């Protein structure tokens, strides 16, 4: 039976675990092992896809190719470079997706990288391009900025350095001005405002990924406890990995 997934050569351990569980289920029920194998992948993929829907990522998602899909989801997520590297280093595409899902479910806020003040909620992330909410932008000085877009920021979290300008705007029909953290004056991005009054949305923020990072303080205590049982100082990625089995079975 074609399970509709493509798994890399390093995915031996998750496949073996699925096969073992499938044999046990097959002894107790009349569910074919192949059906169990397909469902275990599809359930994770569907949950990740559901989390992506509010971001309005218009690019076709290769949900039936597990490896490309896992890296596509990773490219969409606004993450700091260290967390991105941690996720990319995971050998298993399925485990990578499970960890990403745990981070999605566990992180509610993004905060200033300098002072830790909450800047925006994760559910305010949306896409202004077909590549998803996160993309690379180049200014006239050839400086590259990795930025993600949000509908709004937390109240009193940012201050705008006006006046606005329409020169070299990354989004035609929008003016821009710099946005800084209200607590530490860290330059965290820009606010973009419609110049014709007809563009939708009327305004939004573009936040620099290295300046506004996920607040993993909201990863579940169960995840942290499970991770700490294995190593003294777990990273956010390690904590999320430890929680994937519980969270994906909800």
Tab-separated table of C-alpha atoms in Angstrom:
chain	number	residue	atom	x	y	z
A	1	UNK	CA	0.000	0.000	0.000
A	2	UNK	CA	1.290	3.473	-0.894
A	3	UNK	CA	1.305	5.537	2.281
A	4	UNK	CA	1.755	8.788	0.373
A	5	UNK	CA	4.922	9.717	2.261
A	6	UNK	CA	8.564	9.909	1.401
A	7	UNK	CA	11.045	9.256	4.193
A	8	UNK	CA	14.790	9.793	4.168
A	9	UNK	CA	17.354	7.076	4.816
A	10	UNK	CA	17.879	8.183	8.423
A	11	UNK	CA	14.243	7.594	9.409
A	12	UNK	CA	14.945	4.014	10.533
A	13	UNK	CA	14.045	4.382	14.191
A	14	UNK	CA	10.598	6.035	13.814
A	15	UNK	CA	9.654	3.525	11.107
A	16	UNK	CA	10.678	0.610	13.327
A	17	UNK	CA	8.628	2.035	16.210
A	18	UNK	CA	5.606	2.421	13.957
A	19	UNK	CA	6.002	-1.123	12.603
A	20	UNK	CA	6.254	-2.561	16.135
A	21	UNK	CA	3.149	-0.701	17.292
A	22	UNK	CA	1.361	-1.725	14.119
A	23	UNK	CA	2.113	-5.424	14.754
A	24	UNK	CA	0.702	-5.163	18.268
A	25	UNK	CA	-2.448	-3.447	17.011
A	26	UNK	CA	-2.745	-6.050	14.259
A	27	UNK	CA	-2.775	-8.834	16.855
A	28	UNK	CA	-5.596	-7.198	18.816
A	29	UNK	CA	-7.710	-5.778	15.987
A	30	UNK	CA	-8.347	-6.302	12.292
A	31	UNK	CA	-6.719	-2.965	11.337
A	32	UNK	CA	-4.076	-3.568	8.627
A	33	UNK	CA	-0.576	-2.556	9.693
A	34	UNK	CA	-0.142	-0.545	6.486
A	35	UNK	CA	-3.178	1.563	7.370
A	36	UNK	CA	-1.778	2.265	10.824
A	37	UNK	CA	1.576	3.231	9.267
A	38	UNK	CA	-0.082	5.693	6.869
A	39	UNK	CA	-2.330	7.228	9.532
A	40	UNK	CA	0.563	7.900	11.918
A	41	UNK	CA	2.268	10.086	9.319
A	42	UNK	CA	-0.878	11.695	7.990
A	43	UNK	CA	-2.077	12.743	11.430
A	44	UNK	CA	1.092	14.718	12.141
A	45	UNK	CA	1.115	16.273	8.660
A	46	UNK	CA	-2.533	17.286	8.891
A	47	UNK	CA	-2.034	18.919	12.288
A	48	UNK	CA	0.957	20.889	11.019
A	49	UNK	CA	-1.000	21.904	7.920
A	50	UNK	CA	-3.874	23.080	10.131
A	51	UNK	CA	-1.472	25.310	12.070
A	52	UNK	CA	-0.201	26.822	8.802
A	53	UNK	CA	-3.648	27.702	7.431
A	54	UNK	CA	-4.084	30.973	9.410
A	55	UNK	CA	-0.757	32.184	7.982
A	56	UNK	CA	-2.308	32.178	4.488
A	57	UNK	CA	0.747	30.601	2.875
A	58	UNK	CA	-0.402	30.441	-0.753
A	59	UNK	CA	2.476	28.376	-2.091
A	60	UNK	CA	1.444	24.762	-2.837
A	61	UNK	CA	2.440	22.508	0.036
A	62	UNK	CA	3.892	19.101	-0.809
A	63	UNK	CA	2.114	17.391	2.045
A	64	UNK	CA	2.620	13.958	0.488
A	65	UNK	CA	6.403	14.308	0.442
A	66	UNK	CA	7.440	14.192	4.070
A	67	UNK	CA	11.008	15.483	3.740
A	68	UNK	CA	10.314	18.520	1.491
A	69	UNK	CA	7.223	19.320	3.545
A	70	UNK	CA	9.179	19.335	6.816
A	71	UNK	CA	11.758	21.756	5.394
A	72	UNK	CA	9.051	23.927	3.826
A	73	UNK	CA	7.325	24.264	7.201
A	74	UNK	CA	10.673	25.070	8.799
A	75	UNK	CA	11.268	27.823	6.221
A	76	UNK	CA	7.844	29.332	7.020
A	77	UNK	CA	8.386	29.478	10.761
A	78	UNK	CA	9.898	32.686	12.171
A	79	UNK	CA	12.758	31.224	14.215
A	80	UNK	CA	16.175	32.371	15.316
A	81	UNK	CA	19.128	30.811	13.480
A	82	UNK	CA	20.158	28.517	16.357
A	83	UNK	CA	16.718	26.915	16.625
A	84	UNK	CA	16.618	26.543	12.841
A	85	UNK	CA	19.964	24.734	12.893
A	86	UNK	CA	18.794	22.479	15.735
A	87	UNK	CA	15.701	21.492	13.764
A	88	UNK	CA	17.622	20.946	10.527
A	89	UNK	CA	20.029	18.625	12.327
A	90	UNK	CA	17.240	16.193	13.291
A	91	UNK	CA	17.811	13.040	11.226
A	92	UNK	CA	14.170	12.000	10.968
A	93	UNK	CA	11.775	14.024	8.808
A	94	UNK	CA	8.840	12.771	10.883
A	95	UNK	CA	10.535	13.688	14.151
A	96	UNK	CA	11.448	17.078	12.671
A	97	UNK	CA	7.776	17.705	11.890
A	98	UNK	CA	6.693	16.565	15.352
A	99	UNK	CA	9.199	18.914	16.981
A	100	UNK	CA	8.102	21.825	14.795
A	101	UNK	CA	4.487	21.086	15.719
A	102	UNK	CA	5.375	21.120	19.418
A	103	UNK	CA	7.071	24.494	19.010
A	104	UNK	CA	4.042	25.810	17.153
A	105	UNK	CA	1.703	24.673	19.925
A	106	UNK	CA	4.017	25.677	22.758
A	107	UNK	CA	5.044	29.194	21.707
A	108	UNK	CA	2.384	31.874	22.101
A	109	UNK	CA	4.519	35.005	22.020
A	110	UNK	CA	7.515	36.435	20.205
A	111	UNK	CA	9.748	38.724	22.231
A	112	UNK	CA	12.537	41.286	21.846
A	113	UNK	CA	15.877	39.494	21.615
A	114	UNK	CA	17.571	42.169	23.734
A	115	UNK	CA	15.253	42.697	26.700
A	116	UNK	CA	12.689	39.888	26.420
A	117	UNK	CA	9.614	42.127	26.225
A	118	UNK	CA	6.670	40.507	24.439
A	119	UNK	CA	6.303	42.052	20.986
A	120	UNK	CA	3.590	40.031	19.224
A	121	UNK	CA	1.405	36.970	19.552
A	122	UNK	CA	2.013	33.962	17.325
A	123	UNK	CA	-1.592	33.993	16.153
A	124	UNK	CA	-1.007	37.453	14.609
A	125	UNK	CA	1.472	36.037	12.095
A	126	UNK	CA	0.225	36.062	8.509
A	127	UNK	CA	1.615	35.993	4.967
A	128	UNK	CA	2.135	38.999	2.714
A	129	UNK	CA	3.930	36.883	0.095
A	130	UNK	CA	3.385	33.517	-1.574
A	131	UNK	CA	6.424	32.111	0.243
A	132	UNK	CA	4.767	32.316	3.643
A	133	UNK	CA	5.126	34.776	6.530
A	134	UNK	CA	8.923	34.587	6.591
A	135	UNK	CA	11.082	35.746	3.679
A	136	UNK	CA	14.338	37.492	2.725
A	137	UNK	CA	14.298	41.167	1.716
A	138	UNK	CA	17.106	43.240	0.198
A	139	UNK	CA	17.453	47.026	0.557
A	140	UNK	CA	19.186	49.412	-1.893
A	141	UNK	CA	22.473	48.947	0.011
A	142	UNK	CA	22.271	45.185	-0.695
A	143	UNK	CA	21.737	44.397	2.969
A	144	UNK	CA	19.650	41.230	3.379
A	145	UNK	CA	16.999	41.082	6.098
A	146	UNK	CA	15.127	37.968	7.138
A	147	UNK	CA	11.718	39.231	8.167
A	148	UNK	CA	8.270	37.917	9.045
A	149	UNK	CA	4.964	39.751	8.894
A	150	UNK	CA	2.356	40.176	11.630
A	151	UNK	CA	-1.024	41.915	11.638
A	152	UNK	CA	-0.323	43.776	14.873
A	153	UNK	CA	1.951	43.904	17.896
A	154	UNK	CA	1.172	43.723	21.612
A	155	UNK	CA	-0.196	47.006	22.985
A	156	UNK	CA	2.531	49.458	24.007
A	157	UNK	CA	5.281	47.086	22.854
A	158	UNK	CA	6.707	49.232	20.053
A	159	UNK	CA	7.371	52.863	19.151
A	160	UNK	CA	7.502	54.196	15.582
A	161	UNK	CA	10.279	56.511	14.366
A	162	UNK	CA	8.353	58.810	12.039
A	163	UNK	CA	8.025	60.345	9.490
A	164	UNK	CA	7.132	57.515	7.138
A	165	UNK	CA	8.627	57.036	3.680
A	166	UNK	CA	7.470	55.433	0.446
A	167	UNK	CA	10.979	55.131	-1.033
A	168	UNK	CA	12.190	51.606	-1.751
A	169	UNK	CA	9.198	50.049	-0.009
A	170	UNK	CA	9.276	46.246	-0.074
A	171	UNK	CA	5.490	46.322	-0.408
A	172	UNK	CA	4.103	48.492	-3.243
A	173	UNK	CA	1.275	50.710	-2.039
A	174	UNK	CA	2.646	50.888	1.500
A	175	UNK	CA	4.807	53.441	3.289
A	176	UNK	CA	7.196	52.374	6.028
A	177	UNK	CA	8.939	53.653	9.125
A	178	UNK	CA	11.239	52.026	11.655
A	179	UNK	CA	9.774	50.304	14.693
A	180	UNK	CA	11.696	49.902	17.956
A	181	UNK	CA	11.113	48.036	21.208
A	182	UNK	CA	9.474	50.403	23.692
A	183	UNK	CA	11.565	49.011	26.568
A	184	UNK	CA	15.118	49.004	25.177
A	185	UNK	CA	14.909	50.897	21.840
A	186	UNK	CA	16.140	47.851	19.946
A	187	UNK	CA	15.322	48.234	16.234
A	188	UNK	CA	13.013	45.254	15.696
A	189	UNK	CA	11.472	46.019	12.304
A	190	UNK	CA	9.106	48.333	10.468
A	191	UNK	CA	5.456	49.291	10.331
A	192	UNK	CA	3.913	49.362	6.848
A	193	UNK	CA	0.854	51.534	6.208
A	194	UNK	CA	-1.391	51.712	3.153
A	195	UNK	CA	-0.899	54.890	1.120
A	196	UNK	CA	-4.111	54.667	-0.895
A	197	UNK	CA	-6.517	53.645	1.866
A	198	UNK	CA	-7.701	50.703	-0.209
A	199	UNK	CA	-4.974	48.089	0.277
A	200	UNK	CA	-5.645	45.287	2.695
A	201	UNK	CA	-4.530	45.158	5.390
A	202	UNK	CA	-4.401	48.889	6.123
A	203	UNK	CA	-1.249	48.359	8.169
A	204	UNK	CA	1.000	45.546	9.362
A	205	UNK	CA	4.437	45.018	10.868
A	206	UNK	CA	7.538	43.421	9.409
A	207	UNK	CA	9.716	42.040	12.217
A	208	UNK	CA	13.377	41.049	11.915
A	209	UNK	CA	13.786	37.378	12.830
A	210	UNK	CA	17.079	37.908	14.643
A	211	UNK	CA	15.561	40.762	16.691
A	212	UNK	CA	12.170	39.224	17.546
A	213	UNK	CA	12.442	35.615	18.668
A	214	UNK	CA	10.063	32.940	20.004
A	215	UNK	CA	9.384	32.967	23.719
A	216	UNK	CA	9.716	29.314	24.616
A	217	UNK	CA	8.778	30.030	28.222
A	218	UNK	CA	5.328	28.882	27.140
A	219	UNK	CA	6.450	25.375	26.197
A	220	UNK	CA	4.465	23.083	28.473
A	221	UNK	CA	5.945	22.245	31.908
A	222	UNK	CA	5.565	18.550	31.039
A	223	UNK	CA	7.850	19.055	28.050
A	224	UNK	CA	10.466	20.840	30.137
A	225	UNK	CA	10.343	18.202	32.882
A	226	UNK	CA	10.741	15.389	30.367
A	227	UNK	CA	13.693	17.115	28.731
A	228	UNK	CA	15.402	17.881	32.050
A	229	UNK	CA	15.262	14.206	32.961
A	230	UNK	CA	17.671	13.522	30.082
A	231	UNK	CA	20.005	16.517	30.197
A	232	UNK	CA	20.707	19.332	32.701
A	233	UNK	CA	20.031	22.336	30.445
A	234	UNK	CA	17.736	21.411	27.576
A	235	UNK	CA	17.308	23.696	24.585
A	236	UNK	CA	13.819	24.691	23.491
A	237	UNK	CA	14.111	22.239	20.605
A	238	UNK	CA	15.042	19.412	22.964
A	239	UNK	CA	12.137	20.243	25.237
A	240	UNK	CA	9.726	20.232	22.358
A	241	UNK	CA	11.113	16.937	21.078
A	242	UNK	CA	10.441	15.317	24.437
A	243	UNK	CA	6.802	16.431	24.304
A	244	UNK	CA	5.968	15.409	20.758
A	245	UNK	CA	4.521	12.005	21.568
A	246	UNK	CA	2.078	13.444	24.101
A	247	UNK	CA	1.078	16.489	22.066
A	248	UNK	CA	0.502	14.696	18.771
A	249	UNK	CA	-1.735	12.110	20.424
A	250	UNK	CA	-4.256	14.725	21.653
